[in-house]
C-alpha positions as a printed Julia matrix, in Angstrom:
830×3 Matrix{Float64}:
  63.36   99.26  101.92
  67.07  100.26  100.9
  67.75  103.64   98.79
  70.58  104.41   97.3
  70.1   108.53   97.49
  73.0   110.37   95.59
  74.35  108.23   92.78
  74.79  110.15   89.11
  74.97  109.33   85.81
  76.74  110.18   82.29
  74.53  113.2    82.52
  76.2   115.12   85.66
  77.88  118.33   84.83
  79.29  119.35   88.11
  82.43  121.37   87.66
  84.87  118.44   88.59
  88.04  118.48   90.24
  91.03  120.34   88.73
  92.75  116.28   87.99
  89.72  115.11   86.1
  89.53  119.24   84.05
  93.19  118.09   84.08
  92.73  114.48   82.48
  89.77  116.3    79.76
  87.36  113.67   80.8
  83.79  114.25   83.09
  83.33  113.95   86.57
  80.69  110.61   85.08
  80.43  108.15   82.17
  78.43  105.88   83.85
  75.02  104.95   81.94
  71.78  104.86   83.7
  70.45  101.88   82.69
  73.67  100.07   84.12
  73.43  101.83   86.85
  69.79  101.14   87.66
  70.99   97.05   87.14
  73.92   97.52   89.71
  71.58   99.42   92.25
  69.5    96.44   91.76
  71.68   93.7    91.74
  73.46   95.51   95.03
  70.13   95.04   96.33
  68.53   98.62   96.51
  64.56   98.93   97.03
  64.28  101.44   95.04
  66.81  103.26   92.4
  67.11  107.16   91.85
  69.84  109.07   89.64
  71.18  112.29   91.07
  72.89  114.28   88.39
  73.54  117.79   88.77
  70.79  120.14   87.49
  69.47  117.73   85.09
  66.75  114.61   85.19
  67.86  113.05   82.04
  69.18  110.43   83.66
  66.16  109.31   85.74
  64.11  109.8    82.4
  66.04  107.03   80.77
  65.15  104.54   83.3
  61.65  105.91   84.62
  59.68  103.07   82.73
  61.35  100.49   84.64
  59.75   99.5    88.39
  60.93  100.85   91.69
  62.45  104.24   89.8
  61.43  107.66   90.9
  62.47  110.73   89.32
  65.55  113.21   91.45
  68.69  115.42   90.77
  71.27  117.46   92.37
  70.2   121.52   93.0
  73.06  123.75   92.41
  72.03  126.43   95.33
  73.56  129.73   95.99
  73.71  132.43   98.92
  73.07  135.89   97.63
  75.66  138.16   97.84
  79.02  135.71   97.96
  78.06  133.29   95.81
  78.74  130.89   98.29
  77.86  127.32   96.62
  75.84  124.37   98.15
  74.54  121.39   96.7
  70.45  120.05   97.5
  68.98  116.48   96.76
  65.23  116.61   95.46
  63.57  113.45   95.45
  60.47  112.54   93.21
  60.1   115.1    91.16
  58.39  115.24   87.97
  59.5   117.58   84.67
  56.96  120.61   85.52
  58.78  120.86   89.2
  62.83  121.41   87.55
  62.23  123.41   85.11
  59.97  125.92   88.46
  63.08  124.34   90.33
  65.66  125.68   87.46
  64.01  129.05   87.81
  64.93  129.14   91.57
  67.69  128.11   92.26
  70.33  130.98   92.04
  69.34  132.06   95.65
  68.84  129.09   98.51
  66.16  130.77  100.34
  64.41  131.06   97.43
  64.66  127.59   96.49
  63.85  126.03   99.38
  60.9   128.31  100.37
  59.81  126.83   96.96
  60.88  122.73   98.26
  58.81  123.43  101.63
  55.51  124.93   99.36
  55.18  122.22   97.01
  56.64  119.32   99.39
  59.02  118.24   98.12
  61.59  115.88  100.24
  64.71  117.4   100.15
  68.1   116.66  101.61
  70.93  119.04  102.14
  73.95  116.93  100.41
  77.5   117.35  102.28
  76.9   119.68  104.15
  80.54  120.15  105.43
  81.97  120.32  102.4
  83.12  123.17  100.52
  82.15  122.94   96.92
  83.69  125.73   95.69
  85.67  126.94   98.28
  83.6   129.39  100.21
  81.99  127.58  103.16
  82.71  129.31  106.9
  80.71  128.04  109.95
  78.41  130.94  108.8
  77.3   129.78  106.14
  76.45  125.9   108.01
  74.48  127.7   110.63
  72.16  129.84  107.91
  71.77  126.28  106.16
  70.47  125.0   110.38
  67.69  127.55  110.05
  67.08  126.7   106.07
  67.52  122.7   106.36
  65.3   119.54  108.18
  67.77  116.88  106.44
  70.96  116.77  106.48
  72.77  113.82  104.48
  75.45  111.16  105.98
  77.26  111.63  102.35
  79.32  108.41  101.48
  82.23  109.69   99.3
  83.28  112.09  101.85
  85.04  111.18  105.47
  83.44  109.51  108.75
  84.8   111.89  110.34
  83.47  114.35  108.88
  79.95  113.34  108.83
  80.23  112.22  112.74
  81.27  116.42  113.44
  78.26  117.53  111.26
  76.2   114.28  113.17
  77.85  115.59  116.7
  76.59  119.09  116.3
  73.08  118.17  114.95
  72.33  116.08  117.65
  72.71  118.33  120.55
  71.0   121.25  118.91
  68.34  122.98  121.17
  65.56  125.53  120.7
  67.86  128.77  122.49
  70.36  127.38  120.23
  67.97  127.96  116.81
  66.88  131.18  118.41
  70.27  132.68  119.02
  70.9   131.26  115.82
  68.09  133.3   114.05
  68.58  136.56  116.27
  72.77  136.46  114.94
  71.61  135.62  111.07
  68.39  138.15  111.01
  65.89  135.32  109.38
  63.45  133.13  111.23
  63.25  129.74  110.06
  59.65  128.33  108.72
  60.63  124.53  109.86
  58.64  122.74  112.64
  61.05  121.82  115.66
  63.56  123.24  113.54
  65.88  121.86  116.35
  65.37  118.17  115.6
  67.16  117.04  111.89
  66.54  113.88  110.08
  69.79  111.89  108.7
  69.78  110.27  105.3
  72.57  108.58  102.97
  73.77  108.28  100.15
  77.01  106.68   98.01
  77.4   110.37   95.82
  79.01  108.22   93.26
  80.18  109.21   90.37
  82.24  106.28   88.72
  79.75  103.33   89.93
  83.0   101.99   91.29
  80.93  103.0    95.3
  77.13  103.14   94.51
  74.94  101.89   96.87
  78.4   102.08   98.72
  76.1   103.89  101.96
  72.2   104.35  101.76
  69.1   105.0   103.58
  67.08  102.25  104.86
  63.26  102.37  106.62
  61.74   99.5   107.98
  58.36   98.49  106.57
  58.56  101.26  103.48
  56.01  100.0   101.47
  56.91  101.95   97.79
  57.83  105.57   97.31
  56.32  107.74   98.86
  56.2   105.55  101.63
  59.95  105.51  101.87
  60.18  109.67  101.28
  58.13  110.08  103.7
  59.68  108.35  106.87
  62.9   110.34  106.09
  60.48  113.63  107.15
  60.24  111.73  109.95
  63.36  110.73  111.04
  62.57  106.67  110.27
  65.52  106.86  108.28
  68.99  104.81  109.01
  72.04  104.91  107.45
  74.04  102.35  106.4
  77.64  101.95  104.9
  80.78  103.38  105.19
  82.59  106.62  104.29
  85.38  106.54  102.44
  88.9   107.87  102.74
  91.29  109.95  100.22
  91.86  106.23   98.77
  87.91  105.66   97.56
  88.14  109.21   96.55
  91.36  108.8    94.29
  90.53  105.15   93.17
  87.43  106.5    91.51
  89.4   109.28   89.9
  90.95  106.09   87.57
  88.15  104.57   87.49
  86.19  108.07   85.82
  89.09  108.52   83.97
  89.74  104.75   82.17
  86.12  105.05   81.89
  86.27  108.08   79.95
  89.38  107.07   77.89
  88.01  103.74   77.29
  85.23  105.17   75.24
  86.37  107.49   73.91
  89.21  105.77   72.13
  87.18  102.42   72.14
  89.87  100.39   74.17
  87.61   97.84   74.76
  88.74   96.24   72.06
  92.22   95.09   74.11
  90.91   94.05   77.04
  89.8    90.5    76.29
  93.95   90.5    74.63
  95.96   92.88   76.59
  97.38   91.99   79.64
  97.4    95.23   81.24
  93.91   96.54   80.07
  92.03   93.36   81.01
  93.74   94.23   84.55
  93.09   97.96   84.66
  89.07   97.1    84.13
  89.86   94.35   87.06
  90.04   97.18   88.79
  88.12  100.74   87.3
  85.06   99.08   86.31
  81.97   97.67   88.53
  81.54   94.43   89.17
  83.96   92.69   86.55
  84.4    88.74   86.98
  84.08   87.83   83.8
  86.86   85.72   82.51
  90.08   87.0    80.91
  90.33   86.18   76.9
  92.29   83.81   75.39
  95.05   86.4    74.64
  94.92   88.23   77.61
  96.03   84.44   79.57
  97.76   83.58   77.43
  99.59   86.67   77.88
  99.97   85.98   81.69
 101.25   82.88   81.5
 103.58   82.73   78.73
 105.17   85.78   80.74
 104.68   83.94   84.5
 107.96   83.5    85.71
 109.49   85.18   82.86
 112.2    87.65   84.26
 111.81   90.87   82.35
 115.56   92.6    81.0
 115.1    95.65   83.16
 115.21   99.0    81.32
 117.74  101.96   80.65
 116.54  104.71   82.86
 118.39  107.01   80.74
 115.85  106.15   78.1
 113.1   104.75   78.39
 109.48  106.75   79.24
 107.74  106.54   82.35
 104.61  104.93   80.76
 107.01  101.53   79.52
 107.94  101.61   83.28
 104.6   101.18   84.15
 103.89   99.02   81.74
 106.95   96.5    83.01
 105.96   97.01   86.15
 102.51   95.88   86.32
 103.93   93.13   84.33
 105.68   92.1    87.34
 103.52   92.49   89.99
 100.67   90.66   88.06
 102.96   87.92   87.82
 104.63   88.25   91.54
 101.68   89.95   93.92
  99.18   87.01   94.69
  96.5    89.94   95.29
  96.74   91.61   92.07
  96.81   88.32   90.73
  93.58   86.84   92.38
  91.62   89.91   90.54
  93.41   89.85   87.56
  91.77   86.33   87.14
  88.63   85.86   89.11
  87.37   90.15   88.7
  86.86   92.35   91.83
  82.53   91.24   92.08
  83.93   90.71   95.69
  84.5    94.23   95.78
  86.18   93.69   99.53
  88.36   96.71   99.81
  88.99   96.87   96.88
  90.37  100.7    97.49
  93.0    99.43   99.11
  94.12   97.26   96.87
  94.38   99.51   93.77
  96.56  101.95   96.6
  98.78   98.87   96.98
  98.66   98.7    93.55
  99.6   102.55   92.73
 102.2   102.43   95.25
 103.96   99.33   94.69
 104.28  100.26   90.77
 105.45  103.86   91.92
 108.18  102.96   94.46
 109.82  100.95   91.46
 109.62  103.74   88.46
 110.74  106.25   90.73
 113.2   103.92   92.55
 114.42  104.03   88.66
 114.38  107.57   87.81
 116.31  108.65   91.46
 119.07  106.67   90.88
 119.57  108.19   87.19
 119.58  111.36   89.15
 121.87  110.78   91.69
 124.06  109.39   88.6
 123.66  112.11   86.81
 124.46  114.73   89.38
 127.57  112.98   91.23
 128.67  112.9    87.79
 127.99  116.39   86.46
 125.47  115.59   83.78
 122.4   118.6    84.27
 120.8   117.95   81.16
 120.1   113.99   81.92
 119.03  115.22   85.24
 116.46  117.6    83.13
 115.2   114.77   81.46
 114.53  112.83   84.65
 113.2   115.37   86.28
 111.13  115.83   83.16
 109.72  112.22   83.62
 109.55  112.64   87.32
 106.8   115.55   86.53
 105.39  112.12   84.14
 105.22  110.03   87.39
 103.43  113.01   89.26
 100.93  113.12   87.09
  99.98  109.19   87.28
 100.32  109.75   91.31
  97.89  113.18   91.18
  94.84  111.57   92.22
  95.68  110.1    95.66
  97.63  113.93   96.19
  94.66  115.62   95.27
  92.24  113.48   97.31
  94.07  113.56  100.2
  94.84  117.25  100.16
  90.99  117.54   99.55
  89.98  114.7   102.63
  92.73  116.93  104.41
  90.65  120.38  104.29
  87.42  118.13  105.31
  88.8   117.52  108.38
  89.81  120.4   109.1
  87.25  122.0   108.74
  84.46  120.09  110.37
  86.81  119.89  113.54
  86.15  123.74  113.1
  82.6   123.45  113.08
  82.08  121.49  116.43
  84.41  123.36  118.01
  82.52  126.18  117.22
  79.7   124.64  118.83
  80.59  122.58  121.92
  82.67  125.44  123.25
  79.31  126.61  123.56
  77.06  123.52  124.46
  80.3   122.2   126.73
  81.94  124.62  129.88
  85.67  122.81  129.44
  88.72  124.95  128.56
  89.62  124.58  125.46
  93.51  122.56  124.62
  95.97  122.96  122.25
  96.67  119.65  120.87
  99.6   119.13  119.06
 100.45  116.34  117.25
 104.15  116.39  115.63
 105.48  113.7   112.56
 109.18  114.6   112.84
 111.37  112.72  109.74
 114.78  112.18  109.87
 117.39  110.64  106.99
 119.23  109.53  110.39
 117.72  107.91  113.37
 119.68  104.1   113.98
 123.36  105.84  113.12
 125.36  106.78  115.55
 125.75  110.73  114.98
 124.58  113.79  116.69
 121.3   114.46  115.24
 119.93  111.03  115.8
 121.63  111.27  119.58
 119.02  113.66  119.65
 115.89  111.87  118.09
 116.39  109.41  120.19
 116.45  111.45  123.63
 113.27  113.59  122.66
 111.21  110.33  122.21
 112.24  109.26  125.59
 111.4   112.57  126.46
 108.46  112.85  124.77
 106.98  109.35  126.39
 107.27  111.09  129.82
 105.91  114.41  128.99
 102.63  113.04  127.59
 102.88  114.08  124.21
 102.14  113.18  120.67
 105.38  112.57  119.17
 106.37  110.47  116.2
 109.34  109.93  114.55
 109.48  108.8   110.71
 112.11  107.61  108.94
 113.21  104.9   106.41
 115.4   102.0   107.73
 116.24   98.77  105.83
 117.03   96.86  108.74
 113.68   95.14  108.82
 113.35   97.25  112.89
 109.87   97.14  113.88
 108.27   99.92  114.74
 108.01  101.21  118.46
 105.77  103.32  120.19
 106.82  107.29  118.87
 109.12  105.75  115.9
 108.29  104.95  112.61
 110.32  102.96  110.38
 109.45  102.2   106.9
 111.02   99.94  104.19
 112.66  102.22  102.25
 112.53  101.33   97.93
 115.74  101.93   97.6
 119.06  103.65   98.35
 122.04  105.52   97.54
 125.6   105.55   98.57
 127.57  108.89   98.74
 131.29  107.77   96.82
 133.28  110.39   99.55
 130.35  109.72  101.96
 130.31  105.72  102.13
 128.74  105.14  105.79
 125.94  107.43  104.6
 123.3   105.87  102.59
 120.37  108.68  101.53
 117.56  106.26  101.16
 115.03  106.47   98.79
 110.86  106.52  101.18
 107.93  105.19  100.7
 105.93  108.42   99.75
 102.1   107.86   99.3
 102.71  105.37  102.52
 104.63  107.91  104.48
 101.41  110.21  103.21
  98.45  107.66  103.8
 100.27  106.91  107.19
 100.0   110.81  108.18
  97.16  111.45  106.49
  95.47  108.13  109.37
  97.58  109.61  112.41
  96.53  112.81  112.04
  99.28  115.16  112.51
  99.34  118.82  113.5
 102.16  119.61  112.2
 105.03  118.03  109.85
 108.95  118.85  112.03
 111.41  117.86  108.91
 114.92  117.53  110.62
 116.82  116.59  106.69
 116.96  117.9   103.29
 117.68  114.58  102.06
 114.39  112.42  100.71
 112.82  112.28  103.5
 112.76  115.97  104.17
 111.39  116.36  100.49
 108.97  113.36  101.21
 107.68  116.16  104.21
 107.61  119.11  102.68
 105.14  117.11   99.89
 103.54  115.73  102.73
 102.82  118.92  104.64
 101.98  120.44  101.54
  99.65  118.01  100.46
  97.64  117.32  103.92
  97.67  121.69  103.84
  99.98  121.36  107.61
 102.29  123.77  109.16
 106.29  122.7   108.6
 109.09  122.84  110.37
 112.61  122.15  109.54
 115.66  122.39  111.98
 119.1   123.39  110.57
 121.33  119.72  112.16
 124.48  119.89  110.07
 126.41  122.22  108.0
 125.98  120.57  104.88
 127.51  123.52  102.2
 130.67  122.97  104.8
 131.09  119.21  104.82
 131.14  119.12  100.97
 133.87  121.98  101.33
 135.4   119.59  103.38
 134.77  116.31  101.39
 135.42  116.78   97.92
 137.39  120.62   98.36
 134.84  121.27   95.28
 133.56  124.93   95.63
 130.89  124.26   92.76
 129.04  121.82   94.91
 129.51  123.98   97.63
 127.67  126.15   96.11
 125.04  124.17   94.81
 124.5   122.39   98.11
 123.69  126.42   99.24
 121.64  126.3    96.41
 119.69  123.94   97.5
 119.57  124.27  101.86
 118.76  127.72  100.99
 115.49  126.66   98.73
 114.32  124.09  101.18
 114.43  126.25  103.91
 113.06  128.51  102.63
 110.04  126.31  101.67
 109.54  126.35  105.6
 107.03  127.97  108.06
 110.03  128.54  110.55
 113.23  127.16  110.48
 114.94  125.69  114.17
 118.38  125.94  114.41
 120.47  125.33  117.92
 122.53  128.49  118.07
 122.29  132.46  116.94
 125.49  131.71  115.05
 123.6   129.33  112.67
 120.33  131.87  113.19
 123.08  134.87  111.59
 124.32  132.83  108.92
 121.27  131.97  107.59
 120.23  135.36  107.44
 123.01  136.57  105.78
 122.73  133.62  103.09
 119.0   134.96  102.55
 116.73  133.04  104.81
 113.99  135.42  106.22
 114.75  136.41  110.56
 111.24  136.52  111.28
 111.35  132.36  109.96
 114.24  131.8   111.99
 113.87  130.57  116.11
 116.87  128.93  118.43
 115.32  126.31  119.58
 116.43  125.5   123.29
 118.08  121.94  123.79
 120.04  119.96  126.98
 121.38  117.61  128.46
 121.13  114.65  130.12
 122.22  115.52  133.17
 121.9   111.82  134.97
 123.18  109.65  132.65
 126.19  112.51  132.77
 127.21  112.65  135.66
 130.87  113.56  137.77
 129.85  110.6   140.29
 130.35  107.96  137.18
 134.37  108.68  137.37
 136.08  105.29  138.57
 139.52  103.45  136.2
 138.19  102.5   133.29
 140.83  104.14  131.61
 143.56  103.78  134.42
 144.98  100.45  132.12
 146.08  102.77  128.69
 146.33  105.48  131.1
 148.68  105.32  134.22
 150.26  107.37  135.44
 150.14  109.42  138.88
 149.09  112.83  137.56
 148.66  112.06  134.05
 145.37  114.12  132.6
 143.09  112.81  129.98
 142.86  115.25  126.66
 139.5   113.95  125.99
 137.89  113.78  121.85
 133.95  112.81  121.6
 132.7   112.2   118.01
 133.48  111.48  114.5
 136.63  111.34  113.14
 136.65  112.69  109.63
 138.4   115.76  108.07
 134.98  118.18  108.47
 135.83  118.16  112.31
 139.33  119.58  112.29
 140.9   116.24  114.11
 143.93  116.25  111.41
 144.55  120.27  113.52
 143.96  118.1   116.66
 146.26  115.96  115.89
 149.5   118.46  114.97
 148.72  120.15  117.7
 148.89  117.13  120.56
 151.69  116.15  119.05
 153.82  119.4   120.0
 151.89  119.28  122.95
 152.98  115.53  123.76
 156.59  116.63  123.01
 156.66  119.2   126.21
 154.81  117.85  128.47
 154.96  113.9   129.05
 152.21  113.41  131.64
 149.36  114.19  129.33
 147.01  111.41  126.9
 144.78  111.9   124.64
 141.86  109.48  124.66
 140.01  109.04  121.33
 135.82  108.0   121.14
 134.41  107.63  117.69
 134.9   106.7   114.25
 135.1   107.31  110.8
 137.06  107.7   108.19
 140.18  109.21  109.2
 140.34  106.75  111.94
 143.41  104.96  110.42
 145.06  108.42  109.61
 145.42  109.4   112.52
 146.35  106.69  114.18
 149.29  106.44  112.11
 149.53  109.45  112.71
 149.38  110.16  116.12
 151.79  106.74  116.6
 154.72  106.92  119.5
 152.77  109.85  121.37
 150.22  108.58  124.46
 147.03  108.71  123.06
 144.33  106.04  123.3
 141.37  105.24  120.82
 138.66  103.26  121.9
 136.02  103.49  119.09
 132.94  103.29  119.23
 131.51  103.97  122.74
 128.22  104.47  124.35
 125.15  104.4   127.16
 127.16  104.01  130.68
 130.35  103.16  129.01
 130.69  106.4   127.2
 129.28  108.65  130.38
 132.17  106.72  132.89
 134.93  107.48  130.26
 133.85  111.32  130.1
 133.47  111.31  134.28
 137.17  109.57  133.79
 138.54  112.26  131.95
 140.05  116.05  132.34
 139.53  118.48  129.75
 137.06  118.19  127.09
 138.45  119.03  123.44
 136.44  119.82  120.71
 138.51  121.12  117.02
 135.5   121.64  115.36
 134.36  124.48  113.1
 131.32  123.51  111.3
 129.01  121.35  114.07
 125.95  123.57  115.07
 125.45  122.99  117.88
 127.72  119.87  119.32
 126.0   117.96  122.1
 128.99  116.3   123.5
 130.64  119.98  124.36
 127.23  119.61  126.85
 127.48  116.0   127.68
 131.62  117.11  128.76
 130.22  119.66  131.01
 127.37  117.19  132.37
 130.38  115.42  133.52
 132.43  117.62  135.01
 134.44  118.35  132.26
 135.92  122.08  131.52
 135.4   122.66  127.63
 137.51  123.5   124.96
 135.62  124.78  121.9
 136.57  127.12  118.62
 134.95  130.46  117.75
 132.36  129.49  114.8
 129.86  127.76  114.93
 127.08  126.73  117.73
 128.93  125.19  120.18
 131.43  128.08  121.4
 127.54  128.59  122.74
 127.41  126.12  124.88
 129.56  127.14  127.84
 130.49  130.13  129.81
 133.12  131.71  128.02
 136.54  131.21  131.07
 134.19  130.53  133.68
 133.43  126.22  132.65
 135.66  126.42  129.23
 137.78  128.25  126.88
 137.2   129.21  123.22
 139.66  129.67  120.75
 140.07  130.93  116.98
 138.83  127.91  114.78
 141.24  126.32  112.21
 144.06  127.13  113.95
 146.99  124.43  115.29
 148.92  127.38  117.17
 145.3   128.42  119.2
 144.5   125.0   119.86
 147.9   124.14  120.86
 147.89  127.65  123.96
 144.25  126.39  124.73
 145.3   123.14  125.79
 148.44  124.03  127.53
 146.99  127.14  129.01
 144.35  124.7   130.96
 146.07  121.74  131.28
 148.76  123.69  133.03
 146.89  125.4   135.98
 145.0   122.15  137.47
 143.33  123.78  140.47
 142.49  125.83  137.36
 141.29  123.01  136.17
 139.04  121.77  138.72
 137.02  124.43  139.5
 136.53  124.8   135.7
 135.06  121.44  136.34
 132.5   121.72  138.66
 131.34  125.12  137.28
 130.57  123.53  133.66
 128.42  121.2   135.51
 126.41  123.87  137.32
 125.62  125.53  134.41
 125.15  121.86  132.87
 122.46  120.92  135.27
 120.05  124.1   134.65
 119.85  122.64  130.48
 118.46  119.69  131.4
 117.14  118.11  128.26
 113.64  117.32  129.65
 113.69  121.67  130.43
 114.47  121.98  126.59
 112.24  119.63  124.88
 109.62  121.42  126.81
 110.52  124.55  125.42
 111.47  123.41  122.44
 107.78  122.14  122.67
 105.72  125.45  122.59
 106.98  126.43  119.61
 105.12  124.61  117.64
 102.54  127.03  118.19
 104.26  129.68  116.54
 104.15  128.08  113.7
 100.95  128.99  110.52
  97.04  127.44  112.38
 100.42  126.31  114.95
  98.49  128.1   117.85
  94.96  126.68  116.74
  93.16  125.17  119.78
  91.27  121.76  119.4
  88.26  119.75  121.28
  88.38  115.96  121.54
  85.87  115.46  119.81
  83.77  112.61  121.96
  82.17  110.26  118.99
  80.59  108.4   122.1
  78.24  111.04  123.1
  74.14  109.09  122.01
  72.86  110.29  118.99
  68.91  110.3   119.53
  67.53  108.54  117.57
  63.24  107.89  118.3
  61.57  110.03  117.54
  59.29  111.02  119.99
  61.98  111.07  121.96
  63.74  113.8   119.5
  60.65  116.33  119.66
  60.43  115.7   123.28
  64.04  117.23  123.25
């Protein structure tokens, strides 16, 4: 016999999640007769309804065959008010009245149920109904209850945690719990627990998704006796955040459909028919003539793009829904033939919401960026208001992922507390990091560092994944997850750098499924905002790296003080949301602290260099053709050729140097918007432009030069400064920014005044006029870089994750393959 032991009808009055309260609809709106019909259609031998603290729904179907009366009772632990839900089966109206009298105290309730020999099951044992459930409460439940539910609305991960804990109980452990909590259990063989399953359905979309099966049972009493004797088999899958969100959408739609009599539109309107297919149960009827006519009339018809400045969110949603029904084969099939098959319906609804919301989000984000570029701030506020409306549409997913993430953390905590005592094995920190970045496939210092971190993580066996967006259809690989962006925005003052809009729902789903323990943002850009939102939704610690001095870059690129100030305000707001802020240098830390970021959040994290790739031994004749001449000294610059790097000061200083020194050549590696102007400015001087160079060729160029010059005042670290020293080059940097902290002054290089052409010129003259000193400093530079290997720096930086809130939490790797003792005789002999 098969029975779904946990189904709700319109009579349920459980306090709903806040999103349903916002929607103004009840927890469930399904007619009991309809529930009975669905349950029988899905193969259930017996049917019951477990509404919250009422049996009215059961009484409506009590005259039908194969039914019995049940309810879901809300009860509390005295003192702290921790709420539990208890499923009680096969009761009558008198028993229901008695239960209502004693349900305020879980000890009184369970005593009454045992006295009356009423079969009862603790529903969703690890779900904190009113956010007060603790491990101590769960331990008390082990003394109070014999039967526990594998709940169909909770994740399989949480159910397994609970199942594993029940499977390893012993008489000794029960005695220990009884002594700890100061009461003795009245259960027989209290270390042996039984399981039952139910769908916990509130929308009729998941009825019989999970159910209880007992072979050879012949009726209600026989079935429930089987539950008490541990003969039950729980069948069907658990849920995911997608399932919960789909149910929330379903409850809301069913409520409003009834409240506003929307059924009258279902057979004549494509959108209502589509929603009815997805959010009502077993919809297999053909669309009405008008709906079909409307669909085929619009099939292949291109809708005129709406003006996002004036269009509403609902209008855009409607427009995109039309387009998706027309163009997406999966959605078109459901529209035509209904959801009777129900296979992967949660995933298909997620697919629809993700697609349509991405399109709408792209419209509004473009409008916001255009408005910001044109300083039309009133338009920005208008678009932000529309984005708020879109957030409300997506809220069921945000809430669902948040709830399931909390469940995961609590379940792991319970499991850990029991396995720690059951198994004599050391705990370990199982840190898993998702590192968000707007730049990864581009050529810059941040991207280069992240690529090396992926390699270092692989070598160290760390669970580390870079999350990025790139439209180039690059396949994801180990340690890198590339999402196709939903759109892009080109920055007019920085055309080489585009801002890609991330598919937030897809990334949220990925991060939840991968069970990351930390979110790390390398950017305050679009992906950084996604990282912030996802960390908050999944209740994960969030750390951010301040890599790039964006306000200073903005000042150089726009020469607009108001834009610089606006970017400073945004950057400070963004990094103030972090639990920890990683900075590459003390000067950067001081700057952020001075601007208002708390020093308690700031950590200077170690960074290193690849001392195998960059090595003085790689000096060869690669530059001889362009830098011929005995005794020629080669001055090297590597980096972006742009004004924010102060290369214009290098141009002027080198022109003066070349006039007084005839054995010097400037070698420039890199590209950027200032390159053509720089080449024109240096025309007639001994200078060599190599463009973008990488890999072994770059290593050879470094090693084949004599002095590295880096005039930037905006870099927060300067990877190239370490690469040059690892290659045996003395370095010349400015007294502003992070590079000055990556050398030993006077030993491996010198520091000159920033933004000062004369100071830079004098520094080059001083070093180049003393070849012996230059050579000694090169050897010292290599020795200094040798102590800053990238793998060593990565390991030290990895330890910083433990300083984030909850970052030091120890977890066990759950041994899911442990056997569950299913044979009752075997279990009673334990």
